[in-house]
Coordinates of C-alpha atoms in Angstrom, one line a residue:
M12 CA 88.4 107.9 221.1
G13 CA 90.7 108.0 219.1
L14 CA 90.8 109.5 215.5
F15 CA 90.4 106.2 213.7
G16 CA 87.9 105.3 216.5
A17 CA 85.4 108.0 215.7
R18 CA 83.0 108.0 212.7
L19 CA 84.1 110.2 209.8
I20 CA 81.9 112.2 207.7
D21 CA 82.1 114.1 204.5
G22 CA 83.4 117.7 205.1
Q23 CA 84.8 117.1 208.4
S24 CA 88.4 118.8 209.2
V25 CA 90.9 116.6 211.2
D26 CA 94.0 117.7 213.0
L27 CA 96.9 115.3 211.7
D28 CA 99.7 115.8 213.9
G29 CA 99.4 119.5 214.0
L30 CA 98.2 119.3 209.8
P31 CA 94.6 120.2 209.2
I32 CA 92.9 117.9 206.9
R33 CA 89.4 118.6 205.0
L34 CA 88.1 115.4 204.4
K35 CA 85.6 114.9 201.0
V36 CA 83.6 112.4 199.4
N37 CA 83.7 111.8 195.7
P38 CA 81.3 108.8 194.8
R39 CA 83.1 109.2 191.3
A40 CA 86.4 108.7 192.4
R41 CA 88.2 105.7 192.1
R42 CA 91.1 105.8 194.4
L43 CA 92.4 107.7 197.2
S44 CA 93.8 111.0 196.5
L45 CA 95.3 114.2 198.0
R46 CA 95.3 117.8 196.8
I47 CA 95.9 121.5 198.1
D48 CA 92.8 123.6 197.5
P49 CA 94.2 126.6 195.3
R50 CA 91.2 128.7 196.7
T51 CA 91.2 128.0 200.3
G52 CA 94.9 126.6 200.9
E53 CA 93.5 123.4 202.7
A54 CA 94.9 120.4 202.3
V55 CA 91.9 118.1 201.2
A56 CA 91.8 114.3 201.3
T57 CA 89.4 112.5 199.0
A58 CA 87.4 108.9 199.2
P59 CA 85.1 107.4 196.8
S60 CA 83.0 106.6 200.5
V61 CA 82.4 107.4 203.9
R62 CA 83.4 103.9 204.9
S63 CA 86.9 104.8 203.0
L64 CA 87.4 108.2 204.9
K65 CA 89.7 106.4 207.5
D66 CA 91.8 105.2 205.0
A67 CA 92.1 108.5 203.0
V68 CA 93.2 109.8 206.5
R69 CA 96.1 107.1 206.8
F70 CA 96.9 107.8 203.3
A71 CA 97.4 111.5 204.3
G72 CA 99.4 110.6 206.9
A73 CA 101.7 108.3 204.8
H74 CA 102.2 111.4 202.8
R75 CA 102.5 114.3 205.2
A76 CA 105.5 115.5 204.3
W77 CA 104.5 115.9 200.8
L78 CA 101.7 118.2 202.2
A79 CA 103.9 120.3 204.6
R80 CA 106.0 121.0 201.4
R81 CA 103.2 122.0 199.4
L82 CA 101.6 124.0 202.1
A83 CA 105.0 125.9 202.9
A84 CA 105.7 126.8 198.9
R85 CA 102.0 127.9 199.5
R86 CA 102.9 130.6 202.1
Q87 CA 105.9 131.8 199.9
T88 CA 103.4 133.6 197.4
P89 CA 104.9 136.8 197.4
P90 CA 102.8 139.7 199.2
L91 CA 101.0 142.6 196.7
A92 CA 102.6 146.1 198.4
G93 CA 103.5 149.4 197.2
E94 CA 107.3 149.8 196.3
G95 CA 107.5 145.9 196.3
T96 CA 108.7 144.0 193.5
L97 CA 107.2 141.5 190.8
S98 CA 109.0 139.0 188.5
V99 CA 107.2 138.8 185.7
F100 CA 108.4 136.2 182.6
G101 CA 112.0 136.3 184.8
E102 CA 112.1 140.5 184.4
T103 CA 111.9 142.0 188.0
W104 CA 109.5 145.1 188.2
R105 CA 109.1 147.5 190.5
L106 CA 105.2 147.9 191.8
E107 CA 104.2 151.8 192.2
L108 CA 101.1 153.7 192.9
G109 CA 100.1 156.7 191.1
G110 CA 96.1 156.0 189.4
R111 CA 94.5 153.3 188.5
R112 CA 95.9 152.7 184.7
P113 CA 98.7 149.5 185.2
R114 CA 101.2 149.8 182.4
F115 CA 104.8 148.6 182.3
E116 CA 107.5 151.2 181.9
S117 CA 111.1 151.2 182.2
G118 CA 111.3 148.4 184.7
V119 CA 108.4 149.7 186.9
L120 CA 104.7 148.4 186.8
L121 CA 103.0 152.0 187.3
G122 CA 99.2 152.8 187.9
C123 CA 98.8 150.0 190.8
G124 CA 96.5 151.9 192.7
D125 CA 95.8 155.2 194.7
D126 CA 96.5 154.7 198.2
A127 CA 97.5 151.0 198.1
V128 CA 98.4 148.4 195.4
D129 CA 95.0 147.1 194.0
P130 CA 95.2 143.2 193.5
Q131 CA 92.8 143.6 190.8
L132 CA 94.9 145.9 188.7
V133 CA 98.0 144.1 189.3
Q134 CA 96.2 141.3 187.4
R135 CA 94.8 143.1 184.9
A136 CA 98.5 143.8 183.9
L137 CA 99.9 140.5 184.1
R138 CA 96.8 139.4 181.9
A139 CA 97.8 141.6 179.2
A140 CA 101.5 140.8 179.6
A141 CA 101.1 137.4 179.4
L142 CA 98.7 137.5 176.4
T143 CA 101.4 139.3 174.8
W144 CA 104.0 137.2 175.6
F145 CA 102.5 133.9 174.9
A146 CA 100.9 134.9 171.7
T147 CA 104.8 135.3 170.5
R148 CA 105.6 131.5 172.0
V149 CA 102.7 130.2 170.5
A150 CA 103.6 131.5 166.8
A151 CA 107.2 130.5 167.2
H152 CA 106.2 126.9 168.5
C153 CA 103.6 126.5 165.7
A154 CA 106.0 127.8 163.0
Q155 CA 108.5 124.8 164.2
L156 CA 105.6 122.5 164.0
A157 CA 104.7 123.5 160.6
V158 CA 100.9 124.1 161.4
A159 CA 98.7 127.5 161.4
T160 CA 98.8 129.5 164.4
P161 CA 95.8 129.4 166.7
T162 CA 93.6 132.0 168.2
V163 CA 95.3 132.5 171.8
A164 CA 93.7 133.6 174.9
V165 CA 94.6 133.8 178.7
T166 CA 92.5 132.4 181.6
D167 CA 92.6 131.8 185.4
T168 CA 91.2 128.2 185.8
R169 CA 92.4 126.2 188.7
S170 CA 92.9 122.6 187.4
R171 CA 94.6 123.2 184.9
W172 CA 98.0 125.5 183.5
G173 CA 96.5 125.4 179.6
S174 CA 93.9 123.8 177.1
C175 CA 93.9 123.1 173.6
S176 CA 90.8 122.8 171.8
R177 CA 91.6 121.8 168.0
A178 CA 89.6 123.1 164.8
T179 CA 86.2 122.1 164.5
M180 CA 84.0 122.7 161.3
G181 CA 86.2 125.2 159.6
G182 CA 86.6 127.3 162.8
R183 CA 90.3 128.1 164.1
P184 CA 91.9 126.2 167.0
K185 CA 92.4 128.0 170.1
I186 CA 94.8 127.9 173.0
R187 CA 94.1 128.8 176.3
L188 CA 96.9 129.5 179.1
S189 CA 96.9 130.6 182.8
W190 CA 98.0 134.2 182.8
R191 CA 99.7 133.0 186.4
L192 CA 102.5 131.7 184.4
A193 CA 103.5 134.9 184.1
L194 CA 104.7 134.7 187.7
A195 CA 106.5 131.7 186.7
P196 CA 110.2 131.1 185.2
P197 CA 109.7 131.8 181.5
E198 CA 111.1 128.6 180.3
V199 CA 108.3 126.9 182.5
A200 CA 106.1 129.2 181.1
D201 CA 107.3 128.4 177.5
Y202 CA 107.0 124.7 178.5
V203 CA 103.1 124.7 178.8
A204 CA 102.7 127.2 175.5
A205 CA 104.5 124.1 173.8
H206 CA 102.7 121.3 175.4
E207 CA 99.6 122.9 173.9
C208 CA 101.0 123.5 170.7
A209 CA 102.1 119.9 170.8
H210 CA 98.1 118.9 171.0
L211 CA 97.4 120.4 167.8
L212 CA 99.4 117.4 166.2
E213 CA 98.3 114.7 169.1
G214 CA 95.3 114.7 171.0
N215 CA 97.0 112.5 173.8
H216 CA 100.2 112.4 176.1
G217 CA 101.7 109.5 174.0
P218 CA 105.4 109.0 173.2
R219 CA 104.7 110.9 170.0
F220 CA 103.1 113.8 172.0
W221 CA 105.9 114.0 174.1
A222 CA 108.3 113.4 171.3
L223 CA 107.0 116.8 170.0
V224 CA 107.2 118.6 173.3
K225 CA 110.9 117.7 173.4
G226 CA 111.7 118.9 170.2
L227 CA 110.2 122.2 171.0
I228 CA 111.8 123.0 174.4
G229 CA 113.8 120.1 175.5
D230 CA 113.4 118.0 178.5
P231 CA 110.1 118.7 180.1
A232 CA 110.7 117.1 183.4
P233 CA 112.4 119.9 185.5
H234 CA 109.5 122.4 184.0
R235 CA 106.9 120.0 185.5
N236 CA 108.3 119.5 188.6
Y237 CA 108.4 122.9 189.3
L238 CA 104.8 123.5 188.6
R239 CA 104.2 120.3 191.2
C240 CA 106.4 121.8 193.7
N241 CA 105.2 125.7 192.9
G242 CA 101.3 125.3 191.5
P243 CA 99.9 126.2 195.3
A244 CA 101.9 129.4 195.2
L245 CA 101.0 130.6 191.5
H246 CA 97.5 129.5 192.4
A247 CA 97.5 132.0 195.7
F248 CA 98.7 135.1 194.2
G249 CA 96.8 137.7 195.1
R250 CA 94.2 135.9 196.3
D251 CA 94.2 136.7 199.9
H252 CA 93.9 140.4 199.4
V253 CA 90.9 140.0 196.7

């Protein structure tokens, strides 16, 4: 019995010409969708009902080339290994063992572990570097927008690169940004910072919002495209080692 003659169920994995696809039913979904699970690296096809799972498989088949490109990008994630290098906001740093107190000094990320690179130590250093870098960029963008600088925090959410909570009841607004953007080109990370700063004035994604973003960093299209193509690799960084 062929694939489309078989009964498909929620959670089932199917082979699409050598590409495994996990099927998922989400009754709240309004349409068919495809994504790469940032935790497992699986391609996931979502449908609103069990009856429409066959349509989800057909949909995945029509976009197989796109899925293959995304999975290939994820596999390009740089390994964490002793004496390797890491690009942080566009600057290259050499990973070096010798203790468990990570710190950036003279082109070297020291203290990455005792006998082998510890991904958690590297991530700790990246979080600290990201917080410092983003705090500076957010302050600069807010000054240009003539708005008060919000509290800045770094996160590791898998659904978004940043978020903005506007001030309520006299509190300060807060911007959260993914520390994984430290691994992206600095202009891409800066786009996300500018994006969230623009939300301090415009809560939606209408023309006025995009005009603010463009005024801060220029055309956002190349940066958005970078995140679409390379986002899986950024999310995968270090996860296979933890």
